[in-house]
Amino acid sequence: MTDTQDTVTLAMPTPGGGEAMQHLRVLSIIASKTNPRKFFCPFKLTELAESIKATGVHQPILVRPLPESRIQEEIAQAKLEGREPAQYELVCGERRWRGTQMAGLEYIPAMIREMTDAQALEAQIIENLQREDVTALEEAEGYQALMKESGMNADEVAEKIKKSRGYIYARLKILKLCPEGREAMRQGELDYSCALPIARIATFDLQREALKWSLETDYRNDKRSARDVQAHVTNNYMLDLHKAPFSRKDAELCPSAGACTTCPHRTGADQDEDSKSADVCTNPPCYRNKEQAHAEQLRKQAQERGCEVLGEREAKQLIGNYYNDFTGVPGYKRLDSRHDCPIEGKTLRKAIGAKIMEQSGIKPTMITNPNNPKELIPCVTPEQAQQLLQMAGHAEAEEKLATEALQRAEREEKEAKTQAKNDYERAWRLDVLQTVVKRLQQEEQAHQADLTPMSKAGNRLAAQRLAGQLNGDDSKLLCKLLDLGKVVPKEAIKQAADDWSNPELLTGCIIALHDRGFWNRYDYETDSYKPNTNTELLAMAEACGVDVEAAKAKAQANMRAAEAARKAAVTPQTAAPKADLPQHPAARAGGDGGRGNAKKGKKPAAQASEKPKTSAAHASAQIAEALQELEGSGAAAAAQGNDGAPVAVAQAPISGAKAQGDKAAPVAAKAAHGLPPASEIEEDFPYPDDDAQQPAVAQAAAVDGGQGNTDAKTGAAVKQWTAEELVAERVQIRETATGKQQKPWIGYEGTVVAQIGPESVDVSIVRAPRCKPIRVAFHISEVEVIQ
């Protein structure tokens, strides 16, 4: 044994003698710290040990004399372990050295060579990395160590080991993987083909997200393939800069990020040839920040030029929640979409030209993309597009747009008729349902049924079974009709089946509710579509004594009342509610839609205003025509009201009022072509989960207590109007409206379209031009008639 005072003596090759081949003691050799190979498969190592034990080591390992930098460390470690200090450091052949130890052999053939640290590292990397079983991560770490120690670059390493330049760069890219990714590679959970796309992502946080997704199994419980990982990374973390809305050369857009052309996160700037052609951004947060800055820049520039800018909220009201290049923008033509230009292969902007656009004085409307608030869509109205195309000399294209306008008007006319018919069919069915439910509930309250336990149990279970099959909307509607309060809908209906003395009456309510729908069914005998007959609803109506024809007459009367309100709503307003939306394109054609062209008296503007379009009066005529088609069986006569008064009052009695001579109060149904539904409770009903204080449920069967019908236009001089008198009147919402759903509308103007209670009315409010009217319920004290 030696101690720290002993002189260190190690076996050294004879100077100038070159390499020496010897059988060295296994314990006289220690492993190298720079060996790039870190993982040795225990199963394969066991197989190698068995082979060495049987036949020995056939190929010598390569060692060098223990370097001076490790001598003191080795002496201390040997003393601690109680063994002789090692004299050699292993350079190549660690698997054979380990296998020999496992086989229990004392000696191993070795080639002893004098080598510097750099020479030893180079030999280790080249010898080990050319083997097939070395991992990609170990290979990359070896290349990195070689470049650091020897000062070589990637090109020189590629030349040294006879690999391509792209191969070396791809391996080195793995070193940019997050620590969790490297560990997954060492454990064999993540292979190189899946790791490389993840390593290209800019930040560790995003890499961890992609790594988590990659290590999960797919819907078949299979491991995700390299193709799946590549597609996921490309779609979610690599953004094509060619499609970027901003300039890649603009270094001032986001000063902290600089220009994309010199950004290290741009794959086109990477020296890896395999990724140059892609030219994508691997830093999504930076890309999104530039998108946002660019959008703000565009908004500012548009406002400075006097362009109208529609925000995200207004854009969703106009377009909806879904937008793509094929759906387009209702009522507008996009300047930069080929789908909106009548000239094939061109956009309107290219067809018109910047010079004509500037000369016309027309400023495009900038509409926010509802799917991407950072994008603005420049648009013009169809009339403006016609004018611009004519100014640019594209007569055929201008004529094509005129034809499209005519077709659009015809289509809207047809849709208006269809909508009017559908509204009528749904209105009277819902009216019948309301009356049936009310009659059945009254029967339950008036007579306590004396059923046997078996009968009651059977009826109760049947009602609960049917209640469980209702969808969410139907169960909410029935809860509201039964006035069950703020409860969980289905559970409340099931509880009602327990509480009612005659549960079969509740079963009748559910059956009538389920059969209230309207749709056109195909009739094989006549080879045509016919309305659904609603046999179950009509059977329940007959059993409850509900006058179906009266309900139909009332539906027509309500539609006429709503149409009268519609006509009143389109009259010029002196105090229109504040809105960010532009005027309807049809309204712009003859006005200032051309931004000053009307003053010049140019002929194209006049021609644009002459193009056929669906005006409010035209829509009214369409609805009236649809109503004429619906009249029959005496219902039309009942729907005429009092001597042609503006608001039609249904003469047909309901809920047994016929025998008493009572008249049914008019309740406005849904008007066609844009008016909101008045009797479709399922669309606007404040369900139990709403916190707002709403007026009572729409009483479509309310009776006026023997009083005759009153013309809606009378009583203007009275300080407080009745709910019936307010129908079809133009009103303004007063500051006394304090409900959660009513308060936001203070100061707005609207039209009363229905009476929904003794002192409650429904007001149709147009939030902004081109927006669908919104129906809100108010107490009569919360509205003021505009004289």
mmCIF file with all atom_site columns, C-alpha atoms in Angstrom, residues 676-746:
data_model
loop_
_atom_site.group_PDB
_atom_site.id
_atom_site.type_symbol
_atom_site.label_atom_id
_atom_site.label_alt_id
_atom_site.label_comp_id
_atom_site.label_asym_id
_atom_site.label_entity_id
_atom_site.label_seq_id
_atom_site.pdbx_PDB_ins_code
_atom_site.Cartn_x
_atom_site.Cartn_y
_atom_site.Cartn_z
_atom_site.occupancy
_atom_site.B_iso_or_equiv
_atom_site.pdbx_formal_charge
_atom_site.auth_seq_id
_atom_site.auth_comp_id
_atom_site.auth_asym_id
_atom_site.auth_atom_id
_atom_site.pdbx_PDB_model_num
ATOM 1  C CA . PRO A 1 676 ? -87.352  38.552 -33.396 1.00 0.00 ? 676 PRO A CA 1
ATOM 2  C CA . PRO A 1 677 ? -89.747  35.813 -32.315 1.00 0.00 ? 677 PRO A CA 1
ATOM 3  C CA . ALA A 1 678 ? -92.614  36.985 -30.154 1.00 0.00 ? 678 ALA A CA 1
ATOM 4  C CA . SER A 1 679 ? -94.162  33.698 -29.194 1.00 0.00 ? 679 SER A CA 1
ATOM 5  C CA . GLU A 1 680 ? -91.222  31.316 -29.379 1.00 0.00 ? 680 GLU A CA 1
ATOM 6  C CA . ILE A 1 681 ? -90.559  31.136 -25.673 1.00 0.00 ? 681 ILE A CA 1
ATOM 7  C CA . GLU A 1 682 ? -87.705  28.695 -26.101 1.00 0.00 ? 682 GLU A CA 1
ATOM 8  C CA . GLU A 1 683 ? -85.584  31.340 -27.870 1.00 0.00 ? 683 GLU A CA 1
ATOM 9  C CA . ASP A 1 684 ? -85.891  34.291 -25.492 1.00 0.00 ? 684 ASP A CA 1
ATOM 10 C CA . PHE A 1 685 ? -87.411  32.859 -22.321 1.00 0.00 ? 685 PHE A CA 1
ATOM 11 C CA . PRO A 1 686 ? -85.569  33.747 -19.084 1.00 0.00 ? 686 PRO A CA 1
ATOM 12 C CA . TYR A 1 687 ? -84.957  30.212 -17.859 1.00 0.00 ? 687 TYR A CA 1
ATOM 13 C CA . PRO A 1 688 ? -84.526  29.400 -14.157 1.00 0.00 ? 688 PRO A CA 1
ATOM 14 C CA . ASP A 1 689 ? -80.747  29.812 -14.384 1.00 0.00 ? 689 ASP A CA 1
ATOM 15 C CA . ASP A 1 690 ? -81.138  33.491 -15.366 1.00 0.00 ? 690 ASP A CA 1
ATOM 16 C CA . ASP A 1 691 ? -80.761  35.959 -12.507 1.00 0.00 ? 691 ASP A CA 1
ATOM 17 C CA . ALA A 1 692 ? -82.542  38.828 -14.233 1.00 0.00 ? 692 ALA A CA 1
ATOM 18 C CA . GLN A 1 693 ? -85.928  40.017 -13.003 1.00 0.00 ? 693 GLN A CA 1
ATOM 19 C CA . GLN A 1 694 ? -88.196  39.282 -15.928 1.00 0.00 ? 694 GLN A CA 1
ATOM 20 C CA . PRO A 1 695 ? -91.878  40.011 -16.455 1.00 0.00 ? 695 PRO A CA 1
ATOM 21 C CA . ALA A 1 696 ? -94.388  37.193 -16.265 1.00 0.00 ? 696 ALA A CA 1
ATOM 22 C CA . VAL A 1 697 ? -94.525  34.375 -18.764 1.00 0.00 ? 697 VAL A CA 1
ATOM 23 C CA . ALA A 1 698 ? -96.009  35.353 -22.117 1.00 0.00 ? 698 ALA A CA 1
ATOM 24 C CA . GLN A 1 699 ? -99.736  34.848 -21.698 1.00 0.00 ? 699 GLN A CA 1
ATOM 25 C CA . ALA A 1 700 ? -100.786 33.999 -25.205 1.00 0.00 ? 700 ALA A CA 1
ATOM 26 C CA . ALA A 1 701 ? -104.195 32.991 -23.845 1.00 0.00 ? 701 ALA A CA 1
ATOM 27 C CA . ALA A 1 702 ? -104.816 36.103 -21.724 1.00 0.00 ? 702 ALA A CA 1
ATOM 28 C CA . VAL A 1 703 ? -108.407 37.390 -21.714 1.00 0.00 ? 703 VAL A CA 1
ATOM 29 C CA . ASP A 1 704 ? -109.268 41.071 -21.360 1.00 0.00 ? 704 ASP A CA 1
ATOM 30 C CA . GLY A 1 705 ? -112.115 40.471 -18.876 1.00 0.00 ? 705 GLY A CA 1
ATOM 31 C CA . GLY A 1 706 ? -114.987 41.309 -21.212 1.00 0.00 ? 706 GLY A CA 1
ATOM 32 C CA . GLN A 1 707 ? -113.603 44.604 -22.429 1.00 0.00 ? 707 GLN A CA 1
ATOM 33 C CA . GLY A 1 708 ? -113.679 45.133 -26.163 1.00 0.00 ? 708 GLY A CA 1
ATOM 34 C CA . ASN A 1 709 ? -110.617 45.383 -28.320 1.00 0.00 ? 709 ASN A CA 1
ATOM 35 C CA . THR A 1 710 ? -108.899 48.727 -28.203 1.00 0.00 ? 710 THR A CA 1
ATOM 36 C CA . ASP A 1 711 ? -107.133 50.294 -31.139 1.00 0.00 ? 711 ASP A CA 1
ATOM 37 C CA . ALA A 1 712 ? -103.404 50.474 -30.426 1.00 0.00 ? 712 ALA A CA 1
ATOM 38 C CA . LYS A 1 713 ? -103.292 54.020 -31.675 1.00 0.00 ? 713 LYS A CA 1
ATOM 39 C CA . THR A 1 714 ? -105.854 55.410 -29.218 1.00 0.00 ? 714 THR A CA 1
ATOM 40 C CA . GLY A 1 715 ? -105.085 56.856 -25.826 1.00 0.00 ? 715 GLY A CA 1
ATOM 41 C CA . ALA A 1 716 ? -102.036 58.823 -26.950 1.00 0.00 ? 716 ALA A CA 1
ATOM 42 C CA . ALA A 1 717 ? -103.003 61.667 -24.658 1.00 0.00 ? 717 ALA A CA 1
ATOM 43 C CA . VAL A 1 718 ? -103.190 59.446 -21.596 1.00 0.00 ? 718 VAL A CA 1
ATOM 44 C CA . LYS A 1 719 ? -100.201 59.815 -19.265 1.00 0.00 ? 719 LYS A CA 1
ATOM 45 C CA . GLN A 1 720 ? -99.879  56.086 -18.607 1.00 0.00 ? 720 GLN A CA 1
ATOM 46 C CA . TRP A 1 721 ? -100.452 53.760 -21.552 1.00 0.00 ? 721 TRP A CA 1
ATOM 47 C CA . THR A 1 722 ? -101.792 50.281 -21.050 1.00 0.00 ? 722 THR A CA 1
ATOM 48 C CA . ALA A 1 723 ? -99.837  47.284 -22.257 1.00 0.00 ? 723 ALA A CA 1
ATOM 49 C CA . GLU A 1 724 ? -102.369 46.657 -25.004 1.00 0.00 ? 724 GLU A CA 1
ATOM 50 C CA . GLU A 1 725 ? -102.216 50.251 -26.209 1.00 0.00 ? 725 GLU A CA 1
ATOM 51 C CA . LEU A 1 726 ? -98.413  50.178 -26.386 1.00 0.00 ? 726 LEU A CA 1
ATOM 52 C CA . VAL A 1 727 ? -98.331  47.422 -29.018 1.00 0.00 ? 727 VAL A CA 1
ATOM 53 C CA . ALA A 1 728 ? -96.785  48.722 -32.280 1.00 0.00 ? 728 ALA A CA 1
ATOM 54 C CA . GLU A 1 729 ? -95.796  52.035 -30.639 1.00 0.00 ? 729 GLU A CA 1
ATOM 55 C CA . ARG A 1 730 ? -92.309  53.481 -30.920 1.00 0.00 ? 730 ARG A CA 1
ATOM 56 C CA . VAL A 1 731 ? -90.890  53.806 -27.399 1.00 0.00 ? 731 VAL A CA 1
ATOM 57 C CA . GLN A 1 732 ? -87.726  54.830 -25.597 1.00 0.00 ? 732 GLN A CA 1
ATOM 58 C CA . ILE A 1 733 ? -86.376  52.934 -22.598 1.00 0.00 ? 733 ILE A CA 1
ATOM 59 C CA . ARG A 1 734 ? -86.552  55.043 -19.437 1.00 0.00 ? 734 ARG A CA 1
ATOM 60 C CA . GLU A 1 735 ? -84.051  55.216 -16.582 1.00 0.00 ? 735 GLU A CA 1
ATOM 61 C CA . THR A 1 736 ? -86.487  53.330 -14.366 1.00 0.00 ? 736 THR A CA 1
ATOM 62 C CA . ALA A 1 737 ? -85.470  50.089 -16.122 1.00 0.00 ? 737 ALA A CA 1
ATOM 63 C CA . THR A 1 738 ? -83.356  48.509 -13.381 1.00 0.00 ? 738 THR A CA 1
ATOM 64 C CA . GLY A 1 739 ? -83.479  44.798 -14.206 1.00 0.00 ? 739 GLY A CA 1
ATOM 65 C CA . LYS A 1 740 ? -80.265  43.001 -15.112 1.00 0.00 ? 740 LYS A CA 1
ATOM 66 C CA . GLN A 1 741 ? -81.413  42.457 -18.700 1.00 0.00 ? 741 GLN A CA 1
ATOM 67 C CA . GLN A 1 742 ? -83.260  45.772 -18.971 1.00 0.00 ? 742 GLN A CA 1
ATOM 68 C CA . LYS A 1 743 ? -80.774  48.301 -17.585 1.00 0.00 ? 743 LYS A CA 1
ATOM 69 C CA . PRO A 1 744 ? -78.257  48.087 -20.485 1.00 0.00 ? 744 PRO A CA 1
ATOM 70 C CA . TRP A 1 745 ? -80.967  49.353 -22.861 1.00 0.00 ? 745 TRP A CA 1
ATOM 71 C CA . ILE A 1 746 ? -81.670  52.661 -21.094 1.00 0.00 ? 746 ILE A CA 1
#
